[in-house]
Amino acid sequence: MIQVYAPRNKREEEEKEHFYEELQQTINGCNRNDIVVVMGYFNAKVGGDNKGYKSCIGTHGMGDKNDIGERLLHYQLT
């Protein structure tokens, strides 16, 4: 289980990029046979439009997507 608290939207782009790099390194360090659960507060709004993201947000998104939400959805698909 990986618990996170992501930088807020108003933080510098470099800080947000560092967060996702560190998260990826942590995930890469997990055993391939482990079930990895990433949870916490991502400061993200993923919105209600799930086209192309149904496997990530299902049918339960609502509102408008923000920049961090877009980054999180892209990260989940890569």
JSON list of C-alpha atoms in Angstrom, two decimals:
[
{"chain": "A", "resi": 1, "resn": "MET", "atom": "CA", "xyz": [0.00, 0.00, 0.00]},
{"chain": "A", "resi": 2, "resn": "ILE", "atom": "CA", "xyz": [1.38, 3.39, -1.01]},
{"chain": "A", "resi": 3, "resn": "GLN", "atom": "CA", "xyz": [-0.13, 6.41, 0.74]},
{"chain": "A", "resi": 4, "resn": "VAL", "atom": "CA", "xyz": [0.31, 9.79, -0.97]},
{"chain": "A", "resi": 5, "resn": "TYR", "atom": "CA", "xyz": [-0.43, 13.46, -0.51]},
{"chain": "A", "resi": 6, "resn": "ALA", "atom": "CA", "xyz": [0.13, 15.28, -3.80]},
{"chain": "A", "resi": 7, "resn": "PRO", "atom": "CA", "xyz": [1.15, 18.93, -4.17]},
{"chain": "A", "resi": 8, "resn": "ARG", "atom": "CA", "xyz": [-1.67, 21.43, -4.62]},
{"chain": "A", "resi": 9, "resn": "ASN", "atom": "CA", "xyz": [-2.53, 22.90, -8.01]},
{"chain": "A", "resi": 10, "resn": "LYS", "atom": "CA", "xyz": [-0.94, 26.27, -7.15]},
{"chain": "A", "resi": 11, "resn": "ARG", "atom": "CA", "xyz": [2.47, 24.72, -6.46]},
{"chain": "A", "resi": 12, "resn": "GLU", "atom": "CA", "xyz": [5.35, 24.97, -8.91]},
{"chain": "A", "resi": 13, "resn": "GLU", "atom": "CA", "xyz": [5.27, 22.61, -11.90]},
{"chain": "A", "resi": 14, "resn": "GLU", "atom": "CA", "xyz": [8.67, 21.26, -10.85]},
{"chain": "A", "resi": 15, "resn": "GLU", "atom": "CA", "xyz": [7.31, 20.18, -7.46]},
{"chain": "A", "resi": 16, "resn": "LYS", "atom": "CA", "xyz": [4.36, 18.37, -9.09]},
{"chain": "A", "resi": 17, "resn": "GLU", "atom": "CA", "xyz": [6.68, 16.66, -11.59]},
{"chain": "A", "resi": 18, "resn": "HIS", "atom": "CA", "xyz": [8.96, 15.55, -8.74]},
{"chain": "A", "resi": 19, "resn": "PHE", "atom": "CA", "xyz": [5.99, 14.04, -6.91]},
{"chain": "A", "resi": 20, "resn": "TYR", "atom": "CA", "xyz": [5.03, 11.83, -9.88]},
{"chain": "A", "resi": 21, "resn": "GLU", "atom": "CA", "xyz": [8.66, 10.84, -10.50]},
{"chain": "A", "resi": 22, "resn": "GLU", "atom": "CA", "xyz": [9.00, 9.79, -6.87]},
{"chain": "A", "resi": 23, "resn": "LEU", "atom": "CA", "xyz": [5.69, 7.91, -7.00]},
{"chain": "A", "resi": 24, "resn": "GLN", "atom": "CA", "xyz": [6.84, 6.05, -10.14]},
{"chain": "A", "resi": 25, "resn": "GLN", "atom": "CA", "xyz": [10.15, 5.12, -8.48]},
{"chain": "A", "resi": 26, "resn": "THR", "atom": "CA", "xyz": [8.27, 3.80, -5.46]},
{"chain": "A", "resi": 27, "resn": "ILE", "atom": "CA", "xyz": [5.95, 1.71, -7.64]},
{"chain": "A", "resi": 28, "resn": "ASN", "atom": "CA", "xyz": [8.90, 0.43, -9.68]},
{"chain": "A", "resi": 29, "resn": "GLY", "atom": "CA", "xyz": [10.55, -0.67, -6.43]},
{"chain": "A", "resi": 30, "resn": "CYS", "atom": "CA", "xyz": [7.65, -2.98, -5.58]},
{"chain": "A", "resi": 31, "resn": "ASN", "atom": "CA", "xyz": [7.87, -6.69, -6.27]},
{"chain": "A", "resi": 32, "resn": "ARG", "atom": "CA", "xyz": [6.15, -7.57, -9.55]},
{"chain": "A", "resi": 33, "resn": "ASN", "atom": "CA", "xyz": [4.10, -10.23, -7.73]},
{"chain": "A", "resi": 34, "resn": "ASP", "atom": "CA", "xyz": [2.73, -7.76, -5.18]},
{"chain": "A", "resi": 35, "resn": "ILE", "atom": "CA", "xyz": [-0.68, -6.17, -5.41]},
{"chain": "A", "resi": 36, "resn": "VAL", "atom": "CA", "xyz": [0.04, -2.44, -5.32]},
{"chain": "A", "resi": 37, "resn": "VAL", "atom": "CA", "xyz": [-2.62, -0.05, -4.04]},
{"chain": "A", "resi": 38, "resn": "VAL", "atom": "CA", "xyz": [-1.94, 3.68, -4.36]},
{"chain": "A", "resi": 39, "resn": "MET", "atom": "CA", "xyz": [-4.24, 5.79, -2.24]},
{"chain": "A", "resi": 40, "resn": "GLY", "atom": "CA", "xyz": [-4.38, 9.18, -0.66]},
{"chain": "A", "resi": 41, "resn": "TYR", "atom": "CA", "xyz": [-5.17, 12.75, -1.61]},
{"chain": "A", "resi": 42, "resn": "PHE", "atom": "CA", "xyz": [-4.11, 13.69, -5.12]},
{"chain": "A", "resi": 43, "resn": "ASN", "atom": "CA", "xyz": [-5.67, 17.19, -5.11]},
{"chain": "A", "resi": 44, "resn": "ALA", "atom": "CA", "xyz": [-7.22, 16.19, -8.44]},
{"chain": "A", "resi": 45, "resn": "LYS", "atom": "CA", "xyz": [-10.60, 16.72, -10.04]},
{"chain": "A", "resi": 46, "resn": "VAL", "atom": "CA", "xyz": [-11.12, 14.15, -12.80]},
{"chain": "A", "resi": 47, "resn": "GLY", "atom": "CA", "xyz": [-14.50, 15.45, -13.98]},
{"chain": "A", "resi": 48, "resn": "GLY", "atom": "CA", "xyz": [-17.48, 13.60, -15.37]},
{"chain": "A", "resi": 49, "resn": "ASP", "atom": "CA", "xyz": [-16.24, 12.99, -18.93]},
{"chain": "A", "resi": 50, "resn": "ASN", "atom": "CA", "xyz": [-14.87, 9.45, -18.78]},
{"chain": "A", "resi": 51, "resn": "LYS", "atom": "CA", "xyz": [-14.21, 9.02, -22.53]},
{"chain": "A", "resi": 52, "resn": "GLY", "atom": "CA", "xyz": [-10.93, 7.18, -22.74]},
{"chain": "A", "resi": 53, "resn": "TYR", "atom": "CA", "xyz": [-10.68, 6.96, -18.94]},
{"chain": "A", "resi": 54, "resn": "LYS", "atom": "CA", "xyz": [-13.52, 4.57, -18.06]},
{"chain": "A", "resi": 55, "resn": "SER", "atom": "CA", "xyz": [-11.07, 2.04, -16.61]},
{"chain": "A", "resi": 56, "resn": "CYS", "atom": "CA", "xyz": [-9.78, 4.75, -14.24]},
{"chain": "A", "resi": 57, "resn": "ILE", "atom": "CA", "xyz": [-12.89, 6.62, -13.12]},
{"chain": "A", "resi": 58, "resn": "GLY", "atom": "CA", "xyz": [-15.76, 4.42, -14.20]},
{"chain": "A", "resi": 59, "resn": "THR", "atom": "CA", "xyz": [-19.06, 6.29, -14.34]},
{"chain": "A", "resi": 60, "resn": "HIS", "atom": "CA", "xyz": [-18.71, 8.16, -11.05]},
{"chain": "A", "resi": 61, "resn": "GLY", "atom": "CA", "xyz": [-16.73, 11.27, -12.01]},
{"chain": "A", "resi": 62, "resn": "MET", "atom": "CA", "xyz": [-18.46, 14.61, -11.71]},
{"chain": "A", "resi": 63, "resn": "GLY", "atom": "CA", "xyz": [-17.78, 18.29, -12.22]},
{"chain": "A", "resi": 64, "resn": "ASP", "atom": "CA", "xyz": [-14.92, 19.73, -14.23]},
{"chain": "A", "resi": 65, "resn": "LYS", "atom": "CA", "xyz": [-11.44, 18.28, -14.65]},
{"chain": "A", "resi": 66, "resn": "ASN", "atom": "CA", "xyz": [-8.49, 20.39, -13.43]},
{"chain": "A", "resi": 67, "resn": "ASP", "atom": "CA", "xyz": [-4.85, 20.26, -14.55]},
{"chain": "A", "resi": 68, "resn": "ILE", "atom": "CA", "xyz": [-3.87, 17.87, -11.77]},
{"chain": "A", "resi": 69, "resn": "GLY", "atom": "CA", "xyz": [-6.80, 15.60, -12.64]},
{"chain": "A", "resi": 70, "resn": "GLU", "atom": "CA", "xyz": [-5.62, 15.46, -16.26]},
{"chain": "A", "resi": 71, "resn": "ARG", "atom": "CA", "xyz": [-2.10, 14.62, -15.08]},
{"chain": "A", "resi": 72, "resn": "LEU", "atom": "CA", "xyz": [-3.40, 11.90, -12.75]},
{"chain": "A", "resi": 73, "resn": "LEU", "atom": "CA", "xyz": [-5.55, 10.30, -15.45]},
{"chain": "A", "resi": 74, "resn": "HIS", "atom": "CA", "xyz": [-2.64, 10.35, -17.91]},
{"chain": "A", "resi": 75, "resn": "TYR", "atom": "CA", "xyz": [-0.34, 8.86, -15.27]},
{"chain": "A", "resi": 76, "resn": "GLN", "atom": "CA", "xyz": [-2.78, 6.02, -14.57]},
{"chain": "A", "resi": 77, "resn": "LEU", "atom": "CA", "xyz": [-2.90, 5.07, -18.25]},
{"chain": "A", "resi": 78, "resn": "THR", "atom": "CA", "xyz": [0.87, 5.00, -18.76]}
]
